[in-house]
Coordinates of C-alpha atoms in Angstrom, one line a residue:
Chain A
X159 CA 8.9 -3.9 15.9
X160 CA 5.5 -2.5 15.2
X161 CA 4.1 -2.7 11.7
X162 CA 1.5 -0.1 10.8
X163 CA -1.2 -1.3 8.4
X164 CA -4.0 1.1 9.5
X165 CA -3.5 3.8 6.9
X166 CA -7.1 3.9 5.8
X167 CA -7.9 5.2 9.4
X168 CA -4.9 7.6 9.7
X169 CA -1.7 7.4 7.8
X170 CA 1.6 6.7 9.5
X171 CA 4.4 7.7 9.2
X172 CA 4.2 11.2 7.9
X173 CA 7.0 12.9 6.0
X174 CA 9.4 14.7 8.4
X175 CA 8.4 18.0 7.0
X176 CA 4.9 17.7 8.3
X177 CA 5.8 17.7 12.1
X178 CA 8.4 20.4 11.4
X179 CA 5.8 22.6 9.7
X180 CA 3.4 22.0 12.6
X181 CA 6.0 22.8 15.2
X182 CA 7.1 25.9 13.3
X183 CA 3.5 27.2 13.2
X184 CA 3.3 26.8 17.0
X185 CA 6.7 28.6 17.5
X186 CA 6.1 31.4 15.1
X187 CA 3.9 34.5 15.6
X188 CA 0.4 33.5 14.5
X189 CA -0.5 34.6 11.1
X190 CA -3.8 36.0 12.3
X191 CA -1.7 38.7 14.0
X192 CA -1.2 40.3 10.6
X193 CA -4.8 40.2 9.4
X194 CA -4.0 39.1 5.9
X195 CA -1.9 41.1 3.4
X196 CA 0.8 39.8 1.2
X197 CA 3.8 40.0 3.5
X198 CA 3.2 37.4 6.0
X199 CA 3.0 33.6 5.5
X200 CA -0.6 32.5 5.7
X201 CA -0.9 28.8 6.3
X202 CA -4.6 28.7 5.7
X203 CA -4.2 30.4 2.3
X204 CA -1.5 28.0 1.3
X205 CA -3.5 25.0 2.3
X206 CA -6.6 26.3 0.6
X207 CA -4.5 27.0 -2.6
X208 CA -3.0 23.5 -2.6
X209 CA -6.3 21.8 -2.0
X210 CA -7.9 23.9 -4.7
X211 CA -5.2 22.6 -7.2
X212 CA -5.6 19.1 -5.9
X213 CA -9.4 19.1 -6.5
X214 CA -9.4 21.3 -9.6
X215 CA -11.3 24.1 -7.9
X216 CA -10.7 27.3 -9.7
X217 CA -11.1 29.6 -6.8
X218 CA -9.2 28.8 -3.6
X219 CA -11.7 30.8 -1.6
X220 CA -14.2 28.1 -2.3
X221 CA -12.1 25.7 -0.3
X222 CA -13.4 25.6 3.2
X223 CA -11.1 24.4 5.9
X224 CA -12.8 22.2 8.5
X225 CA -11.9 20.0 11.4
X226 CA -12.2 16.8 9.3
X227 CA -14.2 15.2 6.5
X228 CA -17.1 14.7 8.8
X229 CA -17.4 18.4 9.5
X230 CA -17.1 19.1 5.8
X231 CA -19.9 16.7 5.0
X232 CA -22.1 18.1 7.7
X233 CA -21.4 21.6 6.4
X234 CA -22.6 20.5 3.0
X235 CA -25.6 18.3 3.8
X236 CA -27.0 20.7 6.4
X237 CA -26.0 23.8 4.6
X238 CA -27.7 23.4 1.2
X239 CA -31.2 23.9 2.5
X240 CA -32.8 20.5 2.1
X241 CA -36.5 20.5 3.0
X242 CA -39.1 18.2 4.3
X243 CA -40.0 15.9 1.3
X244 CA -36.7 16.3 -0.5
X245 CA -34.8 13.2 -1.3
X246 CA -31.1 12.4 -0.9
X247 CA -29.6 9.5 -2.8
X248 CA -26.6 7.8 -1.2
X249 CA -25.1 4.3 -1.1
X250 CA -24.8 1.4 1.3
X251 CA -21.0 1.7 1.1
X252 CA -20.9 4.9 3.1
X253 CA -19.0 5.7 6.2
X254 CA -21.0 7.0 9.3
X255 CA -19.6 10.4 8.4
X256 CA -22.2 10.5 5.6
X257 CA -24.8 8.1 7.1
X258 CA -25.4 9.8 10.4
X259 CA -25.9 13.3 9.0
X260 CA -28.3 11.8 6.6
X261 CA -30.2 9.9 9.4
X262 CA -30.5 13.2 11.1
X263 CA -31.9 14.8 8.0
X264 CA -34.4 11.9 7.8
X265 CA -35.7 12.8 11.2
X266 CA -36.4 16.2 9.7
X267 CA -38.5 14.8 6.9
X268 CA -35.9 14.3 4.2
X269 CA -36.1 11.0 2.3
X270 CA -33.0 8.9 2.1
X271 CA -32.6 6.4 -0.8
X272 CA -29.8 3.9 -0.9
X273 CA -28.0 2.5 -3.9
X274 CA -26.6 -1.0 -3.5
X275 CA -23.1 -2.2 -4.2
X276 CA -21.5 -5.3 -5.6
X277 CA -19.9 -8.0 -3.5
X278 CA -16.6 -6.1 -3.4
X279 CA -18.1 -2.8 -2.2
X280 CA -18.2 -0.9 -5.5
X281 CA -21.4 1.2 -5.9
X282 CA -23.9 -0.5 -8.4
X283 CA -24.0 2.1 -11.2
X284 CA -27.2 0.6 -12.7
X285 CA -29.0 0.8 -9.4
X286 CA -27.7 4.3 -8.9
X287 CA -29.0 5.4 -12.3
X288 CA -32.3 3.8 -11.8
X289 CA -32.8 5.4 -8.3
X290 CA -31.5 8.8 -9.5
X291 CA -34.1 8.7 -12.3
X292 CA -36.9 7.5 -10.0
X293 CA -36.2 9.5 -6.8
X294 CA -35.2 12.8 -8.5
X295 CA -32.9 13.6 -5.5
X296 CA -32.0 17.1 -4.5
X297 CA -28.6 15.8 -3.4
X298 CA -26.5 12.7 -4.3
X299 CA -23.7 11.9 -1.8
X300 CA -21.3 9.0 -2.2
X301 CA -17.9 7.9 -1.4
X302 CA -15.1 7.9 -4.0
X303 CA -13.8 4.7 -2.6
X304 CA -15.0 2.3 0.0
X305 CA -13.0 2.5 3.3
X306 CA -13.8 -1.1 3.9
X307 CA -12.7 -2.8 0.6
X308 CA -10.8 0.0 -1.2
X309 CA -13.0 -0.3 -4.3
X310 CA -12.9 3.0 -6.2
X311 CA -16.1 4.2 -7.8
X312 CA -16.4 5.8 -11.1
X313 CA -17.3 9.0 -9.4
X314 CA -17.3 11.1 -12.5
X315 CA -19.9 8.9 -14.2
X316 CA -22.0 8.7 -11.0
X317 CA -21.9 12.5 -10.7
X318 CA -22.8 12.9 -14.3
X319 CA -25.9 10.7 -13.8
X320 CA -26.8 12.7 -10.8
X321 CA -26.5 16.0 -12.6
X322 CA -28.6 14.6 -15.5
X323 CA -31.3 14.2 -13.0
X324 CA -31.0 17.7 -11.6
X325 CA -29.2 16.8 -8.3
X326 CA -26.4 18.4 -6.5
X327 CA -23.4 16.2 -6.0
X328 CA -21.2 15.7 -2.9
X329 CA -18.3 13.3 -3.1
X330 CA -16.6 12.0 0.0
X331 CA -13.0 11.7 -1.2
X332 CA -11.6 10.9 2.3
X333 CA -10.0 7.6 1.1
X334 CA -8.7 8.8 -2.3
X335 CA -7.3 12.2 -1.7
X336 CA -3.6 11.9 -2.0
X337 CA -3.8 8.7 -4.0
X338 CA -6.1 9.4 -6.9
X339 CA -6.4 12.4 -9.2
X340 CA -9.4 14.4 -8.0
X341 CA -8.9 17.4 -10.3
X342 CA -11.4 16.1 -12.9
X343 CA -14.1 15.5 -10.3
X344 CA -14.7 19.2 -9.7
X345 CA -16.2 19.6 -13.2
X346 CA -19.0 17.1 -12.2
X347 CA -19.3 17.4 -8.5
X348 CA -20.6 20.5 -6.7
X349 CA -18.7 19.7 -3.5
X350 CA -15.8 17.4 -2.5
X351 CA -15.3 16.6 1.1
X352 CA -11.9 15.3 2.2
X353 CA -9.7 14.9 5.3
X354 CA -6.0 15.7 5.7
X355 CA -4.8 12.8 7.9
X356 CA -5.2 9.9 5.6
X357 CA -3.4 9.6 2.3
X358 CA -2.7 13.3 2.1
X359 CA -0.3 12.6 4.9
X360 CA -1.2 15.6 6.9
X361 CA -2.1 15.7 10.6
X362 CA -5.4 14.9 12.3
X363 CA -7.7 17.8 12.9
X364 CA -8.0 19.3 9.4
X365 CA -10.2 18.5 6.4
X366 CA -11.9 20.5 3.7
X367 CA -15.0 21.1 1.8
X368 CA -14.1 22.1 -1.7
X369 CA -17.1 23.8 -3.5
X370 CA -16.9 24.0 -7.2
X371 CA -20.5 25.0 -8.1
X372 CA -22.3 28.3 -7.4
X373 CA -24.0 26.9 -4.3
X374 CA -23.6 28.8 -1.1
X375 CA -24.1 26.6 1.9
X376 CA -25.5 28.3 5.0
X377 CA -23.1 28.2 7.9
X378 CA -23.5 25.7 10.7
X379 CA -21.2 27.7 13.0
X380 CA -21.6 31.4 13.8
X381 CA -18.9 33.6 15.3
X382 CA -15.8 35.6 14.7
X383 CA -14.2 35.7 11.4
X384 CA -11.5 38.3 12.0
X385 CA -13.1 40.6 9.4
X386 CA -16.4 42.4 8.8
X387 CA -16.9 42.4 12.5
X388 CA -19.7 44.9 12.6
X389 CA -22.0 42.6 10.7
X390 CA -24.6 40.8 12.7
X391 CA -24.7 38.0 10.2
X392 CA -21.9 35.8 9.0
X393 CA -20.3 37.5 6.0
X394 CA -21.4 36.4 2.5
X395 CA -18.0 35.6 1.2
X396 CA -16.2 32.3 1.5
X397 CA -14.2 30.9 3.1
X398 CA -14.9 33.1 6.2
X399 CA -18.7 32.5 5.9
X400 CA -18.1 28.9 6.7
X401 CA -15.1 29.1 8.9
X402 CA -16.2 30.8 12.1
X403 CA -13.6 30.9 14.9
X404 CA -9.9 30.5 15.1
X405 CA -8.6 27.9 12.7
X406 CA -6.1 25.2 13.3
X407 CA -3.0 27.0 11.9
X408 CA -0.4 24.3 12.9
X409 CA -2.6 21.7 11.2
X410 CA -3.1 23.8 8.1
X411 CA 0.7 24.5 7.9
X412 CA 1.4 20.8 8.4
X413 CA -1.2 19.8 5.7
X414 CA 0.2 22.3 3.2
X415 CA 3.7 20.9 3.9
X416 CA 2.5 17.3 3.3
X417 CA 0.7 18.2 0.1
X418 CA 3.9 20.0 -1.2
X419 CA 6.0 17.0 -0.2
X420 CA 3.6 14.7 -2.1
X421 CA 3.7 16.8 -5.2
X422 CA 7.4 16.3 -5.3
X423 CA 7.1 12.7 -4.2
X424 CA 4.0 11.3 -5.9
X425 CA 2.9 7.8 -4.7
X426 CA 4.0 5.0 -7.0
X427 CA 0.6 3.5 -7.5
X428 CA 2.0 0.6 -9.6
X429 CA 4.2 -0.4 -6.7
X430 CA 1.5 0.0 -4.2
X431 CA -0.9 -2.1 -6.3
X432 CA 1.6 -4.8 -6.7
X433 CA 2.2 -4.9 -3.0
X434 CA -1.4 -5.1 -2.4
X435 CA -1.7 -7.9 -4.8
X436 CA 1.2 -9.7 -3.1
X437 CA -0.5 -9.3 0.3
X438 CA -3.8 -10.5 -1.1
X439 CA -2.3 -13.6 -2.7
X440 CA -0.4 -14.3 0.5
X441 CA -3.5 -14.1 2.7
X442 CA -5.5 -16.3 0.3
X443 CA -2.7 -18.9 0.3
X444 CA -3.0 -19.2 4.1
X445 CA -6.8 -19.6 3.9
X446 CA -8.1 -16.1 4.3
X447 CA -11.2 -15.0 2.4
X448 CA -10.1 -11.8 0.8
X449 CA -12.3 -9.3 -0.8
X450 CA -10.8 -8.4 -4.1
X451 CA -12.3 -5.5 -6.1
X452 CA -11.4 -5.5 -9.7
X453 CA -10.0 -2.3 -11.3
X454 CA -9.1 0.8 -9.3
X455 CA -8.6 0.1 -5.7
X456 CA -7.1 1.9 -2.8
X457 CA -4.5 0.0 -0.8
X458 CA -7.0 -1.4 1.5
X459 CA -7.5 -5.2 2.0
X460 CA -10.4 -6.7 3.9
X461 CA -10.5 -10.3 4.8
X462 CA -12.1 -12.9 7.1
X463 CA -10.9 -16.2 8.5
X464 CA -13.2 -19.1 9.0
X465 CA -13.6 -20.2 12.6
X466 CA -12.4 -16.9 14.1
X467 CA -14.2 -13.6 14.4
X468 CA -12.8 -10.6 12.7
X469 CA -12.5 -8.9 16.1
X470 CA -10.5 -11.7 17.6
X471 CA -8.2 -11.9 14.5
X472 CA -7.7 -8.2 14.6
X473 CA -6.9 -8.4 18.3
X474 CA -4.3 -11.0 17.8
X475 CA -2.6 -9.2 14.9
X476 CA -2.6 -6.0 17.0
X477 CA -1.6 -7.4 20.4
X478 CA 0.0 -10.7 19.6
X479 CA 2.1 -9.6 16.6
X480 CA 2.3 -5.8 16.9
X481 CA 0.7 -5.5 13.4
X482 CA -1.6 -2.4 13.8
X483 CA -4.8 -3.0 11.8
X484 CA -8.5 -2.5 12.2
X485 CA -11.2 -5.0 12.6
X486 CA -15.0 -4.9 12.7
X487 CA -17.5 -2.7 10.8
X488 CA -15.0 0.2 10.0
X489 CA -17.8 2.7 10.7
X490 CA -19.5 1.6 7.6
X491 CA -22.3 -0.7 8.9
X492 CA -24.4 -1.1 5.8
X493 CA -21.9 -2.5 3.4
X494 CA -21.1 -5.7 5.1
X495 CA -24.3 -7.6 4.2
X496 CA -23.5 -7.0 0.5
X497 CA -20.0 -8.2 0.6
X498 CA -18.9 -11.6 -0.7
X499 CA -17.8 -12.7 2.8
X500 CA -20.4 -11.4 5.2
X501 CA -19.5 -12.4 8.8
X502 CA -20.4 -9.2 10.6
X503 CA -17.2 -7.4 10.0
X504 CA -13.7 -7.8 8.4
X505 CA -10.2 -7.5 9.3
X506 CA -8.7 -4.6 7.4
X507 CA -5.1 -4.1 6.4
X508 CA -4.4 -0.7 4.8
X509 CA -1.1 0.0 3.3
X510 CA 0.6 3.3 2.5
X511 CA 3.4 4.3 0.2
X512 CA 5.8 3.6 3.1
X513 CA 4.7 0.0 3.5
X514 CA 7.4 -2.5 2.5
X515 CA 7.3 -6.1 1.3
X516 CA 8.7 -7.3 4.6
X517 CA 5.7 -5.7 6.4
X518 CA 3.4 -7.7 4.1
X519 CA 5.5 -10.9 4.8
X520 CA 5.1 -10.4 8.5
X521 CA 1.3 -9.9 8.2
X522 CA 1.0 -13.1 6.0
X523 CA 3.1 -15.1 8.4
X524 CA 0.9 -13.9 11.3
X525 CA -2.4 -14.7 9.6
X526 CA -1.0 -18.1 8.7
X527 CA -0.1 -18.8 12.4
X528 CA -3.5 -17.5 13.5
X529 CA -5.3 -19.7 11.0
X530 CA -3.3 -22.7 12.0
X531 CA -3.8 -22.2 15.7
X532 CA -7.5 -21.9 15.4
X533 CA -7.8 -24.9 13.1
X534 CA -5.9 -26.9 15.7
X535 CA -8.0 -25.6 18.5
X536 CA -11.1 -26.7 16.6
X537 CA -9.6 -30.1 15.9
X538 CA -9.3 -29.5 12.2
X539 CA -6.6 -31.3 10.4
X540 CA -4.1 -29.0 8.7
Chain B
X111 CA -5.8 -5.8 43.9
X112 CA -5.8 -2.2 42.6
X113 CA -6.6 -1.7 39.0
X114 CA -7.4 1.1 36.5
X115 CA -9.8 0.8 33.7
X116 CA -10.9 2.7 30.6
X117 CA -13.7 2.0 28.1
X118 CA -12.4 1.1 24.6
X119 CA -13.9 1.3 21.1
X120 CA -16.2 -1.5 20.0
X121 CA -18.1 -1.5 16.8
X122 CA -21.0 -3.5 18.0
X123 CA -24.0 -2.5 20.3
X124 CA -24.4 -5.8 22.1
X125 CA -21.3 -5.5 24.4
X126 CA -19.1 -2.9 26.1
X127 CA -15.4 -3.4 26.2
X128 CA -13.0 -2.1 28.8
X129 CA -9.2 -2.3 29.2
X130 CA -8.0 -3.0 32.7
X131 CA -4.5 -2.3 33.9
X132 CA -3.1 -3.9 37.0
X133 CA 0.4 -4.1 38.7
X134 CA 0.7 -7.7 37.6
X135 CA 1.3 -9.4 34.4
X136 CA -1.4 -11.5 33.0
X137 CA 0.8 -14.5 33.5
X138 CA 0.9 -13.8 37.2
X139 CA -2.9 -13.4 37.1
X140 CA -3.4 -16.7 35.4
X141 CA -4.6 -18.5 38.5
X142 CA -7.2 -15.8 39.1
X143 CA -8.5 -15.9 35.5
X144 CA -8.6 -19.7 35.6
X145 CA -10.8 -19.5 38.6
X146 CA -13.4 -17.4 36.8
X147 CA -14.3 -19.7 33.9
X148 CA -13.1 -21.4 30.8
X149 CA -9.5 -20.3 30.6
X150 CA -7.0 -21.1 27.9
X151 CA -3.6 -19.8 26.6
X152 CA -2.5 -19.9 23.0
X153 CA 1.3 -20.1 22.9
X154 CA 1.4 -20.4 19.1
X155 CA 1.3 -16.6 18.6
X156 CA 4.3 -14.5 18.6
X157 CA 3.2 -13.2 22.0
X158 CA 1.0 -15.8 23.8
X159 CA -2.5 -14.7 24.4
X160 CA -5.0 -15.9 27.0
X161 CA -8.8 -16.1 26.7
X162 CA -11.3 -16.4 29.4
X163 CA -15.0 -17.2 28.9
X164 CA -17.2 -16.7 31.9
X165 CA -20.6 -18.2 32.4
X166 CA -22.3 -14.7 32.1
X167 CA -20.8 -14.5 28.5
X168 CA -18.1 -12.1 29.7
X169 CA -14.9 -12.6 27.8
X170 CA -11.5 -11.6 28.8
X171 CA -8.3 -11.6 26.7
X172 CA -4.7 -10.3 26.9
X173 CA -1.1 -10.9 26.1
X174 CA 0.5 -13.0 28.8
X175 CA 3.4 -10.7 29.3
X176 CA 1.3 -7.5 29.5
X177 CA -0.1 -5.9 32.6
X178 CA -3.3 -5.0 30.9
X179 CA -6.2 -7.0 29.5
X180 CA -9.5 -6.4 27.8
X181 CA -12.9 -7.5 29.1
X182 CA -16.1 -7.5 27.1
X183 CA -19.4 -7.4 29.0
X184 CA -22.6 -8.2 27.2
X185 CA -25.7 -6.0 27.6
X186 CA -27.9 -8.9 28.5
X187 CA -25.7 -9.5 31.7
X188 CA -26.2 -6.1 33.4
X189 CA -24.3 -7.1 36.5
X190 CA -21.4 -8.7 34.7
X191 CA -19.1 -5.8 34.9
X192 CA -19.7 -5.1 38.6
X193 CA -19.3 -8.8 39.5
X194 CA -16.0 -9.0 37.5
X195 CA -14.6 -5.9 39.1
X196 CA -15.6 -7.1 42.6
X197 CA -13.7 -10.3 42.1
X198 CA -10.8 -8.5 40.6
X199 CA -10.7 -6.0 43.6
X200 CA -10.9 -8.8 46.1
X201 CA -8.1 -10.9 44.5
X202 CA -5.0 -11.1 46.6
X203 CA -1.7 -12.1 45.0

């Protein structure tokens, strides 16, 4: 039986209502046929309203539905009009969804400054404060939680520091949406990017940029909006200004369904944290070097084993034990040299609310066997 | 031998990894793999896994009972993939 411990990439399983909502949206007459109004069900409107509530955004029309968090981040960083000589402050813990857009900006003359992190992947707040004061960035963009170690940052405090220095703030909440309360962040952050397919339990192919401030990003895509068709320019009003083209209605319906399900079935964070602790202790007992952030942490566990590469260990777990996990750099290439155990990548086990203790037991047993096999192969007494 | 292959994801820049599918289990191909380099099988795992390290740094691994395996070719051996595939294509079981 397959054990799925790759929820930080994409959550699995989903509540049953998610696939039902998706299928229904495909079977039903598309809502675009009705061009708005109050009589027809509008999956996009419902998804925006639910995401606005989730992120504490007052106006649901400031929730821009995107293909994923990457598209949301691109919409933000390329849309706010950064110029040659401006500075963006970010962190070494970022996913490539943040880093690569910033590297592209760098080619266009924007300076990129990096804040360091501690050896568990949490952004160094003192360094952030110092760099924000020194660089006077136009934009600060940082992750709410590391996708490698799960360490949750004090995003409200970092955002406050950024605002004190006159910066716009973009928070990547891909790892925390669906797990942590984001509603307070919108009072500090100008924009929150998130994705639907991780802990929000929605499908792949939908994310959002939630804009709380007055800023009006320029569109990256130009095209039909289903309204104001005689205009040559994209309309001024959001969300249509930033949502050119036909949207992913089945994905929006499925995401809305997932969020509603989650409102009625909130994650038991205490249970999830205890399960993570149990798994960490079990992994350490069999010789794994586990990265253990203190305080708030997503259900993400990164570890390495001496004598075996993360890639090989991940491969054996996946193929030899049917334990689906991720190994390597996790699309966050800069964080690894700062971590307590830097071996050019980690094995990452990421749990969800559906993970059971027996799944953790199987993972611990497998890691123990892998460790044992490698020690024997290397002639080490066990 | 006929085979299909597809490039797979790899975090690092120094190698390219491909998954190969054949009509044979890796157990049936053990003689072929053993002829290519340093070959070993680890039976300690729930599903036994084989490893093959070739002199050009190519490494191959797979579950013995599966009919697919992964091969990683390092960029500093530009002909490694072609050489491996030639030998795979010429193999007769």
